Short mmCIF file of C-alpha atoms and ligand atoms in Angstrom, two decimals:
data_model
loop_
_atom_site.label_atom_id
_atom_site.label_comp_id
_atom_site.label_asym_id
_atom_site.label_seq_id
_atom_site.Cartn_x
_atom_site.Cartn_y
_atom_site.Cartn_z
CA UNK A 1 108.04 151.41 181.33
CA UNK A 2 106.13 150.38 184.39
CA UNK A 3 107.56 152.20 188.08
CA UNK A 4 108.37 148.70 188.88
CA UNK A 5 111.82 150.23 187.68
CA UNK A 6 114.19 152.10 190.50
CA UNK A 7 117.65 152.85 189.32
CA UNK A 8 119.77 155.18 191.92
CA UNK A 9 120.65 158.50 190.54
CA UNK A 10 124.16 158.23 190.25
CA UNK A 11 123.61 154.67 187.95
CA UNK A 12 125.63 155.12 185.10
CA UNK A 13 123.97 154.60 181.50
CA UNK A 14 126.15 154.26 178.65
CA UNK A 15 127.54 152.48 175.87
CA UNK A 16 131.37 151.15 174.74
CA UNK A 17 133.83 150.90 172.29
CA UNK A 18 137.58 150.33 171.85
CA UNK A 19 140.35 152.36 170.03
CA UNK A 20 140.77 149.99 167.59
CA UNK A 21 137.26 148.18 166.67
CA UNK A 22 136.20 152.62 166.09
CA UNK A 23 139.34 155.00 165.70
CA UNK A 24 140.80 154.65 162.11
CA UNK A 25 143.98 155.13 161.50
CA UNK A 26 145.96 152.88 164.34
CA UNK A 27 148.82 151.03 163.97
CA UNK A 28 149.48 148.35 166.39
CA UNK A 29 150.08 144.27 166.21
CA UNK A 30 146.71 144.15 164.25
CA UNK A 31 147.68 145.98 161.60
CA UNK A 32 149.98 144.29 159.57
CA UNK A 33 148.49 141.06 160.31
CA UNK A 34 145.43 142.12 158.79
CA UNK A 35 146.65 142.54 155.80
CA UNK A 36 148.74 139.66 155.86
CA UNK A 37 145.23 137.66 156.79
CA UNK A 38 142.74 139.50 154.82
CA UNK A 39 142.43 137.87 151.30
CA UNK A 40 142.66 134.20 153.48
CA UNK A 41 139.73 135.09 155.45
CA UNK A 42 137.57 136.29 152.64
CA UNK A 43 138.28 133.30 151.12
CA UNK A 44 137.34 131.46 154.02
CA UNK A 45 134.27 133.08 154.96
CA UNK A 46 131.91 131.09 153.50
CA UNK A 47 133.04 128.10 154.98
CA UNK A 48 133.43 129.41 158.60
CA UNK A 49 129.81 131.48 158.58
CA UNK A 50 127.94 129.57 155.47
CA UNK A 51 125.74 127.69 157.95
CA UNK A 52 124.76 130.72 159.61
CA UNK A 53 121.07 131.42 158.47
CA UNK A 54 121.98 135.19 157.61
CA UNK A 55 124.65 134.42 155.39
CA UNK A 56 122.79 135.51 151.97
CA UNK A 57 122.81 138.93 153.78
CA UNK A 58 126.04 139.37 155.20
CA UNK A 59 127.72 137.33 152.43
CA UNK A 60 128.91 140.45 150.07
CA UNK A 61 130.58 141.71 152.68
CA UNK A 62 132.09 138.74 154.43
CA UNK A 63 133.66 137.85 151.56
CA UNK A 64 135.21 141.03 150.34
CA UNK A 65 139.02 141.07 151.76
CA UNK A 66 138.38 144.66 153.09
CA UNK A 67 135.71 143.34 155.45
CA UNK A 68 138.95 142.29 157.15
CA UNK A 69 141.25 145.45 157.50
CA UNK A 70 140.53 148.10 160.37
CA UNK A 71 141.64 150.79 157.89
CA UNK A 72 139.49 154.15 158.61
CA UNK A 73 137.23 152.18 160.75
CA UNK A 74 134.66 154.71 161.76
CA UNK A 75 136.83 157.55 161.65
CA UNK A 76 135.55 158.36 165.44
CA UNK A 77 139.38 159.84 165.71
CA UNK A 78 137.93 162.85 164.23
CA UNK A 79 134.73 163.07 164.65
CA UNK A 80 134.28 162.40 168.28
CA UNK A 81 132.03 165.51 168.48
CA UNK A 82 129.90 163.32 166.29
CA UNK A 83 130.18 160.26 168.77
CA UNK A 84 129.48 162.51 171.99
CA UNK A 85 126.26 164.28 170.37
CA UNK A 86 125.33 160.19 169.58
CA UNK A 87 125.72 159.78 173.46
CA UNK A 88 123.74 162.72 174.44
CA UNK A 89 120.86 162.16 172.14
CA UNK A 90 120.30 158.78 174.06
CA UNK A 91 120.37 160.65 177.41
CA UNK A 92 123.58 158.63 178.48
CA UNK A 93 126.12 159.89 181.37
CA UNK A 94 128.58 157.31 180.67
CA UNK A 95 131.13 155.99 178.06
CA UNK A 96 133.62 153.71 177.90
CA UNK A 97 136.42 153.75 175.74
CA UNK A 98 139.97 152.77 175.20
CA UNK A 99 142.89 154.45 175.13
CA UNK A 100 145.84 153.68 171.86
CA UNK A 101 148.83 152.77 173.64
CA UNK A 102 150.17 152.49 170.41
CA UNK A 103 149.62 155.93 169.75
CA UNK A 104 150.64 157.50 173.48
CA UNK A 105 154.11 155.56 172.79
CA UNK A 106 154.67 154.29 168.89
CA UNK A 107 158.40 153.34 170.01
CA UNK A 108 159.97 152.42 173.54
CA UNK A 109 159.61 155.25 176.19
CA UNK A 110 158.69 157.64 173.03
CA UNK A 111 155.61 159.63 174.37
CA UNK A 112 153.15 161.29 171.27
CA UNK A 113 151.67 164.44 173.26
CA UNK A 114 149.46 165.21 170.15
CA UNK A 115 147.71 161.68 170.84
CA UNK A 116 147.40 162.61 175.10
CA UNK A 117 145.72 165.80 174.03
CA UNK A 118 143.56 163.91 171.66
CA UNK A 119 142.49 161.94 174.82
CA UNK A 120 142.73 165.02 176.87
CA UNK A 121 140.17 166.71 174.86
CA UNK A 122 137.94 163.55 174.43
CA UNK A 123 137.71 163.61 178.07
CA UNK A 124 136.89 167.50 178.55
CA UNK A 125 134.31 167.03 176.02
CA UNK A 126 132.38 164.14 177.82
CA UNK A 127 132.68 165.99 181.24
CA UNK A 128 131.54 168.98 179.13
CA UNK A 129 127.88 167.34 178.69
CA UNK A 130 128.15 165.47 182.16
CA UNK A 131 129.53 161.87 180.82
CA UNK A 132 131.75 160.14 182.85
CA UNK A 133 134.29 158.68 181.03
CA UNK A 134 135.57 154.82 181.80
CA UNK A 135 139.02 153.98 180.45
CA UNK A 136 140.29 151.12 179.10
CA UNK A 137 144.23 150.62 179.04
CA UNK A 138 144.62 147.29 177.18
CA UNK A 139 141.34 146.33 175.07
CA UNK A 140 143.57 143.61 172.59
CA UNK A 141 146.07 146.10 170.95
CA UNK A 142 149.86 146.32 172.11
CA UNK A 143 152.23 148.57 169.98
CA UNK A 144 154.72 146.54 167.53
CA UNK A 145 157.48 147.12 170.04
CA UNK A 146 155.82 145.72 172.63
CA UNK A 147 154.79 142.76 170.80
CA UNK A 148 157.80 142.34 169.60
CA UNK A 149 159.33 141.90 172.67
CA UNK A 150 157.24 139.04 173.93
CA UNK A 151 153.91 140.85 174.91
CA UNK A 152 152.36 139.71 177.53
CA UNK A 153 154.16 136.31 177.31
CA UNK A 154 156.95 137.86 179.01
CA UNK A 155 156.98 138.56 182.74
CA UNK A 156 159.93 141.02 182.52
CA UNK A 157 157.67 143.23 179.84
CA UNK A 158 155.16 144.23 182.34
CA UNK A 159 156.68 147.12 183.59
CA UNK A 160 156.23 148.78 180.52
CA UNK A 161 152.45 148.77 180.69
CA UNK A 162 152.58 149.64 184.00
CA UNK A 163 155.11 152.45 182.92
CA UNK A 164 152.07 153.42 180.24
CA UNK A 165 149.46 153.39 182.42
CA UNK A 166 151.28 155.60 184.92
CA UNK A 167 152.04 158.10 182.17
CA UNK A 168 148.70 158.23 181.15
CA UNK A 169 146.69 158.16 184.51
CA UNK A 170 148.94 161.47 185.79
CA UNK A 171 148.62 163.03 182.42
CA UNK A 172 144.78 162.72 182.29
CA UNK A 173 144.88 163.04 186.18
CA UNK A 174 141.79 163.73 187.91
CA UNK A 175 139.44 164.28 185.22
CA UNK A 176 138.46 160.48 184.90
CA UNK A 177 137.75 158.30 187.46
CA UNK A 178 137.08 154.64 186.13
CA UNK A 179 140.03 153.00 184.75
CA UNK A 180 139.71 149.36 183.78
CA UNK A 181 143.27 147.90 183.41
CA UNK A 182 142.40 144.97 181.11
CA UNK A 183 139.54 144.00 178.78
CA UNK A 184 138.78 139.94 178.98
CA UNK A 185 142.13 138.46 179.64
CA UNK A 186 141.00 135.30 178.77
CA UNK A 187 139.29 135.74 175.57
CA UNK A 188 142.37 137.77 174.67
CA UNK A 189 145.02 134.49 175.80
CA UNK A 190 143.15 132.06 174.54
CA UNK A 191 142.44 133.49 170.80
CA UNK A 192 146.36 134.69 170.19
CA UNK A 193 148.11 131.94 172.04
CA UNK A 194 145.94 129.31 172.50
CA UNK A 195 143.51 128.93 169.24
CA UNK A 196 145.89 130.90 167.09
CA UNK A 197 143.12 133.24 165.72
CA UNK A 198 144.54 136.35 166.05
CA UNK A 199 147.58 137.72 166.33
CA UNK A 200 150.50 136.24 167.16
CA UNK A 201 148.85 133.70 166.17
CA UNK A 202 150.31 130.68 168.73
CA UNK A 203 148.99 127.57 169.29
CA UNK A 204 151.09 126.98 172.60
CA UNK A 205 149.00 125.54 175.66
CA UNK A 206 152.17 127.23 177.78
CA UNK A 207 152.67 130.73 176.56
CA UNK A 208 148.68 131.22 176.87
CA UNK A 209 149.10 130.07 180.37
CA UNK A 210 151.78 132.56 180.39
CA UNK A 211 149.70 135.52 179.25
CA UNK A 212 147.22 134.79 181.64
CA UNK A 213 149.28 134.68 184.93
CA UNK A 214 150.90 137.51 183.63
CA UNK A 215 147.94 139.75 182.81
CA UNK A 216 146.67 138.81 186.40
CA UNK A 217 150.09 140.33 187.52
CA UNK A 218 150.24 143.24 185.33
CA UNK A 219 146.10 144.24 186.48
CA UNK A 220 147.84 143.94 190.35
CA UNK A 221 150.92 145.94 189.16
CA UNK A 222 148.93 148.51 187.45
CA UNK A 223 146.02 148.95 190.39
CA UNK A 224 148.59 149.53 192.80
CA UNK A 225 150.14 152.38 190.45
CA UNK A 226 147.07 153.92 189.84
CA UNK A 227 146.23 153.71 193.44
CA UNK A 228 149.66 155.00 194.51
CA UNK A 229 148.85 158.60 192.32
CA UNK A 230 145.41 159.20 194.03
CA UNK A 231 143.14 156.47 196.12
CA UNK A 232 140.04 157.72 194.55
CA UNK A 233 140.82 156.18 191.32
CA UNK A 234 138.16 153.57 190.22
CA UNK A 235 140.22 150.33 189.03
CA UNK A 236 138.63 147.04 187.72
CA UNK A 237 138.95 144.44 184.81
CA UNK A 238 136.61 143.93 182.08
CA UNK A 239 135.72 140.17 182.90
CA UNK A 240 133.69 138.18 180.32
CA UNK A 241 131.68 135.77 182.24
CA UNK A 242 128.73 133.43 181.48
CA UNK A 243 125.93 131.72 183.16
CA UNK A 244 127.08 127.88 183.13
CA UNK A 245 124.27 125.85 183.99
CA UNK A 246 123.47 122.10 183.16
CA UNK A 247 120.67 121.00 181.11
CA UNK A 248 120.04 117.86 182.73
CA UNK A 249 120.12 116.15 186.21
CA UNK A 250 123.10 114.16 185.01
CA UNK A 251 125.76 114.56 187.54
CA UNK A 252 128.47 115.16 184.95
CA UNK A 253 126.63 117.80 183.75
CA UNK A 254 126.18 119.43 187.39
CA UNK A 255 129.56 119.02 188.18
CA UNK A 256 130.66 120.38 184.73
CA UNK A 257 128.80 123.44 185.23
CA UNK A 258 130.67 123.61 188.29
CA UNK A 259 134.09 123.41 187.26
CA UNK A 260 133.38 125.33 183.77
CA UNK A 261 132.25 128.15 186.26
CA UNK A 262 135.17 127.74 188.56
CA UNK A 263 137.80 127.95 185.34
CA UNK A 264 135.88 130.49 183.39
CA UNK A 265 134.67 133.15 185.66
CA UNK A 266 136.78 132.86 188.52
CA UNK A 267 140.01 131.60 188.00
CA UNK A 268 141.43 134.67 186.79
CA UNK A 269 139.09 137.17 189.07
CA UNK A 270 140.33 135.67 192.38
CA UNK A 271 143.75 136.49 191.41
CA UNK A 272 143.06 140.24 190.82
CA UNK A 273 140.16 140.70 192.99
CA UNK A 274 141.75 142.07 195.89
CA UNK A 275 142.69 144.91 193.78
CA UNK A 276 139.34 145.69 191.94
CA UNK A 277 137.70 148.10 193.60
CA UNK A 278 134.42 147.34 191.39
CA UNK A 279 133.57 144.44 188.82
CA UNK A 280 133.37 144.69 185.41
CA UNK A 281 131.36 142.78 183.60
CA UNK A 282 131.11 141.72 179.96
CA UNK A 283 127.85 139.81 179.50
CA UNK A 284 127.06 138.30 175.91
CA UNK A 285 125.49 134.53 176.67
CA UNK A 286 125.25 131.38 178.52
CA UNK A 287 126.49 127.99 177.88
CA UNK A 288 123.88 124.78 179.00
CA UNK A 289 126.02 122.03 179.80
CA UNK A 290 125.42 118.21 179.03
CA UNK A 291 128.21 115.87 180.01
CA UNK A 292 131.84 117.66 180.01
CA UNK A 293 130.04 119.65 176.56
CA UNK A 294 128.30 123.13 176.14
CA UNK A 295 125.59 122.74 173.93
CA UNK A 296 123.43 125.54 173.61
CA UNK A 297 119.87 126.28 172.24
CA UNK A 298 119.45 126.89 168.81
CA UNK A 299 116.59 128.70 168.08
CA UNK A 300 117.01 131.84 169.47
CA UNK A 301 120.39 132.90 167.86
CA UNK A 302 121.97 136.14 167.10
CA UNK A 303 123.61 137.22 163.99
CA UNK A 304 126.78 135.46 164.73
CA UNK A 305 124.82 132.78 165.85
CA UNK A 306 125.52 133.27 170.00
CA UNK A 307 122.54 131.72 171.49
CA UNK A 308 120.13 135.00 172.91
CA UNK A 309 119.69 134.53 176.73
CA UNK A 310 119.83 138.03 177.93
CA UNK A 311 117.96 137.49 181.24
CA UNK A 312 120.02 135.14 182.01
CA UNK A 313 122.46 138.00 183.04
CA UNK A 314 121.13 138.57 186.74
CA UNK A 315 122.20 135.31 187.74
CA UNK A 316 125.76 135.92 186.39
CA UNK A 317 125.17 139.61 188.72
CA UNK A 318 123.97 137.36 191.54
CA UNK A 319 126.78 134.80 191.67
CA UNK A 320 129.84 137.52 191.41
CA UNK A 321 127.75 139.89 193.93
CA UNK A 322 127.54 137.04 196.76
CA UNK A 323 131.26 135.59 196.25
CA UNK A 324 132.86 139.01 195.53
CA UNK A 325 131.13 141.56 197.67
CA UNK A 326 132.27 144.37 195.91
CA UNK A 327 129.53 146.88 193.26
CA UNK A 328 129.42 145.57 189.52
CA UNK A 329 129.83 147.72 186.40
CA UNK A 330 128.33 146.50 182.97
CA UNK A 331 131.25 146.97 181.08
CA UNK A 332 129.98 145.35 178.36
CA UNK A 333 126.57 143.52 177.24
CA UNK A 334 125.42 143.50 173.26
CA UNK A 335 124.33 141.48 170.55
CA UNK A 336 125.27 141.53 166.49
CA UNK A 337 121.96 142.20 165.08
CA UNK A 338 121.75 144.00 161.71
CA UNK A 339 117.92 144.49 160.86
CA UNK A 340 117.69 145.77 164.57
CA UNK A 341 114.94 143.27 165.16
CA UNK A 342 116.19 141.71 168.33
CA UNK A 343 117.94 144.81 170.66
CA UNK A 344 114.97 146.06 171.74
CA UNK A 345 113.87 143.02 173.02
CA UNK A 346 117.82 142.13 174.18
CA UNK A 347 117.85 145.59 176.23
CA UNK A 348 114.20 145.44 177.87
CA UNK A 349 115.39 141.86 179.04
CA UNK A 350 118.72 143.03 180.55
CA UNK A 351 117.27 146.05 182.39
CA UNK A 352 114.49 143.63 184.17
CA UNK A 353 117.50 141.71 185.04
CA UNK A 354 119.14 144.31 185.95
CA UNK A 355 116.36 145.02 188.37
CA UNK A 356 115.74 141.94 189.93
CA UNK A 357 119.12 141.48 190.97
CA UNK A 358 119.54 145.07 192.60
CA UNK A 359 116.16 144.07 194.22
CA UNK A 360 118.40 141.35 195.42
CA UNK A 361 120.78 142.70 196.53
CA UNK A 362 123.49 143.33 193.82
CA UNK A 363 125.20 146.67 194.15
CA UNK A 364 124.60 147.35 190.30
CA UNK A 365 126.41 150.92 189.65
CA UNK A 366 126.04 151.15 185.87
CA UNK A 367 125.00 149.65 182.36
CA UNK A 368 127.41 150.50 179.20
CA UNK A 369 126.16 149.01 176.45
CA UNK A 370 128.23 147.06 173.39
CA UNK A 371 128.77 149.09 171.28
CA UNK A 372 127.90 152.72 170.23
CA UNK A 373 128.52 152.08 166.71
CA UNK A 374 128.97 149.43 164.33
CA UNK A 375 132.69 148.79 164.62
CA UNK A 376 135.72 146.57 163.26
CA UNK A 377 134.68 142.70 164.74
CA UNK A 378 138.53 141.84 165.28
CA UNK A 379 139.28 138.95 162.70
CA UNK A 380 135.88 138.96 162.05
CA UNK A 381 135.86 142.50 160.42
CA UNK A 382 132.75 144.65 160.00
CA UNK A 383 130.14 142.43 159.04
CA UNK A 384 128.92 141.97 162.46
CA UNK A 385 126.51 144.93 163.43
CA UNK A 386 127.05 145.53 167.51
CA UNK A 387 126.10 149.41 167.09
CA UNK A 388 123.26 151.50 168.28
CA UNK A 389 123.71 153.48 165.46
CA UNK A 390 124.70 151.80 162.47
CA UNK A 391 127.70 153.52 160.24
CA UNK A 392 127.53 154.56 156.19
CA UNK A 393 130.73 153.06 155.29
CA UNK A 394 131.31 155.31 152.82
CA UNK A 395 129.83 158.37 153.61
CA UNK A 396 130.86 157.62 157.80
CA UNK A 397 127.18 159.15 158.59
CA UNK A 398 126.06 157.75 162.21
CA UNK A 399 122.04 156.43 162.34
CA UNK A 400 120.60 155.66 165.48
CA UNK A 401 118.68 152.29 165.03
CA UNK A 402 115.25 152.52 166.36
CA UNK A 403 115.98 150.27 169.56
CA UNK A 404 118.50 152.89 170.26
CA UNK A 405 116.02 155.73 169.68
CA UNK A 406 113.61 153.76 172.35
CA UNK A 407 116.86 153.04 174.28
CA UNK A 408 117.19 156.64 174.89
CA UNK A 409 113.74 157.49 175.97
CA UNK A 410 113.64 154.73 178.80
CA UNK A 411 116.99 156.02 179.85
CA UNK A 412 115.53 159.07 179.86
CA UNK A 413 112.82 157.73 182.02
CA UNK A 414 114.62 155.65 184.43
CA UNK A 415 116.82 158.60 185.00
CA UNK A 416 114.00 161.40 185.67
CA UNK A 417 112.11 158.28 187.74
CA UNK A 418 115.56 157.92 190.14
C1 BGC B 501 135.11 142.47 173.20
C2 BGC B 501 134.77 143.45 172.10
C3 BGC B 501 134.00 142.73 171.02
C4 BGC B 501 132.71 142.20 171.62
C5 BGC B 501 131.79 141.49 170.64
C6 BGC B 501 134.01 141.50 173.54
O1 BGC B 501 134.58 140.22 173.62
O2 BGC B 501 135.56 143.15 174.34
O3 BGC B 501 135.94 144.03 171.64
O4 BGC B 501 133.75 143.54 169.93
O5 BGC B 501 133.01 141.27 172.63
O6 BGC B 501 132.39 140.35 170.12
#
């Protein structure tokens, strides 16, 4: 890769996951709704994805009902030695991950210390082979109790997950440093309350506004927490946000742009903002708008059929850099590919990006990139291929795919070049 490329030293180069998408073995509000929904959405599968252009490939296993149960998952529970040397081998000094609240505390004020040693030793492992570690307390999973309580719908149920993450910031104390308090709020509202995809399942325009005002309260509750047992805590949100642009001169779809961008990527982030001490991002794609409607190009589409505009990603850096003022994390940025054809490509786009926003300015500190391993796609189960290494389902042997093999050399490079 040309010198063009100038990364500081400290940049941190990683990759992501969350507890339950890798872990095996959880049980939280997913799990019994999975296999309540599992034989449905094999059954459903081919008329959801059986436009997609892939679908003769991914059809055996989008239609078997134990696509759709996190089960095992990738067993990375017990074999994170396996996960860390996966890490190393791509020259990475950073990984983000999630931590089970359903595990820390399977009932009410019940604390598992085999599961905060589990996390514990995760942590001393990373730091072992210099790789900072970046928490996640919520990433979509709540424990039964808490769900059954009202979740996030409730106001009053906040202090609990403020009670968690206290418990589990002073356990794990000093030793990590970047905590992000929520993973996309919205995208987490809006598909259990609001779409009724996963669970609970609602369909009520009023509880997701709920869960949203609330989560914005509980990330401010939380940050202060964290802040309270030692200022030099690291404390963001994982916010998805797009490029909105329009595709014509129409002035509906300039204003629409506007207003999608106003409701999308900053609603929730001015109501936290002022206790994020970074930004985290979660890149994936843009939406073109024409009229009041996103319509998106077609011919460029990933396996789940997300139109492919990685580039597209420094002027999502640019806009949050000049309103926010405050350095931006990649907490997130990916693409379900499962012949591996289009990552290399996807990452050699994002790191020019990358570039040409820090050369404008954009306090970039990091890249962590979704996900280390093929992983358990929520309701869509596992048929979706995010990882750099791909998993044997039934053997659980990790591969590097060759555009993480090349990954890991131009980290390698971009690191030495610093
Ligand atoms: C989520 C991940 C998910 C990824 C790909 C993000 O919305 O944080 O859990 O696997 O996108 O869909």
């Amino acid at each position: 890769m040309a010198t063009k490329y100038k990364f500081p030293k400290r940049f941190l180069w990683g990759a992501a996951t969350s507890a339950h998408q890798v872990e095996g073995g959880t049980s939280n509000q997913w799990t019994s709704w999975e296999h309540h929904n599992a034989p449905t959405l094999a059954a459903q599968s081919q008329y959801v994805y059986g436009s997609l252009d892939n679908w003769d490939s991914l059809k055996a296993e989008a239609q078997k009902p134990s696509n759709y149960l996190s089960g095992r998952a990738v067993d990375s529970y017990n074999r994170i030695e396996d996960d860390v040397a996966l890490i190393k081998k791509m020259n990475m000094n950073a990984y983000r991950f999630s931590i089970e609240w359903s595990r820390v505390e399977p009932s009410e004020n019940t604390w598992d210390s085999d599961a905060i040693d589990h996390y514990k030793d995760y942590i001393k492992l990373l730091k072992k082979h210099d790789i900072e570690p970046i928490i996640t307390l919520f990433h979509f999973t709540l424990p039964d109790w808490f769900q059954s309580i009202g979740g996030f719908a409730k106001r009053r149920n906040v202090k609990y997950f403020e009670r968690f993450a206290r418990k589990i910031v002073s356990e794990l104390g000093v030793t990590i440093r970047y905590i992000v308090t929520i993973n996309e709020p919205e995208v987490y509202a809006s598909a259990s309350y609001y779409q009724g995809d996963w669970p609970p399942n609602l369909t009520s325009r009023y509880k997701w506004w709920r869960v949203i005002n609330n989560l914005a309260y509980a990330h401010r509750r939380v940050a202060r927490t964290i802040h309270g047992l030692n200022r030099r805590y690291r404390v963001s949100i994982a916010k998805n946000s797009s490029y909105f642009y329009p595709g014509d001169d129409a002035w509906l779809s300039r204003l629409s742009a506007r207003v999608m961008q106003y409701t999308h990527n900053d609603y929730f982030l001015k109501k936290v903002i002022k206790s994020c001490d970074y930004i985290g991002l979660n890149y994936y794609f843009s939406n073109r708008v024409y009229g009041y409607r996103v319509h998106n190009q077609q011919d460029n589409l990933s396996d789940l059929a997300w139109s492919m505009d990685p580039s597209d990603i420094q002027f999502v850096l640019e806009q949050l850099s000049s309103k926010y003022k405050l350095p931006i994390l990649i907490t997130e940025n990916g693409l379900a590919d499962s012949d591996d054809s289009r990552r290399k490509w996807w990452i050699s786009e994002t790191i020019s990006a990358m570039q040409s926003a820090r050369n404008n300015g954009v306090d970039l500190i990091g890249y962590l990139h979704w996900s280390l391993l093929d992983n358990f796609e929520w309701n869509k189960g596992y048929w979706p291929k995010f990882g750099l290494a791909s998993v044997n389902k039934d053997t659980l042997d990790r591969t590097l795919r060759p555009s993480a093999v090349w990954f890991g050399k131009i980290i390698k490079y971009l690191r030495q070049a610093s």
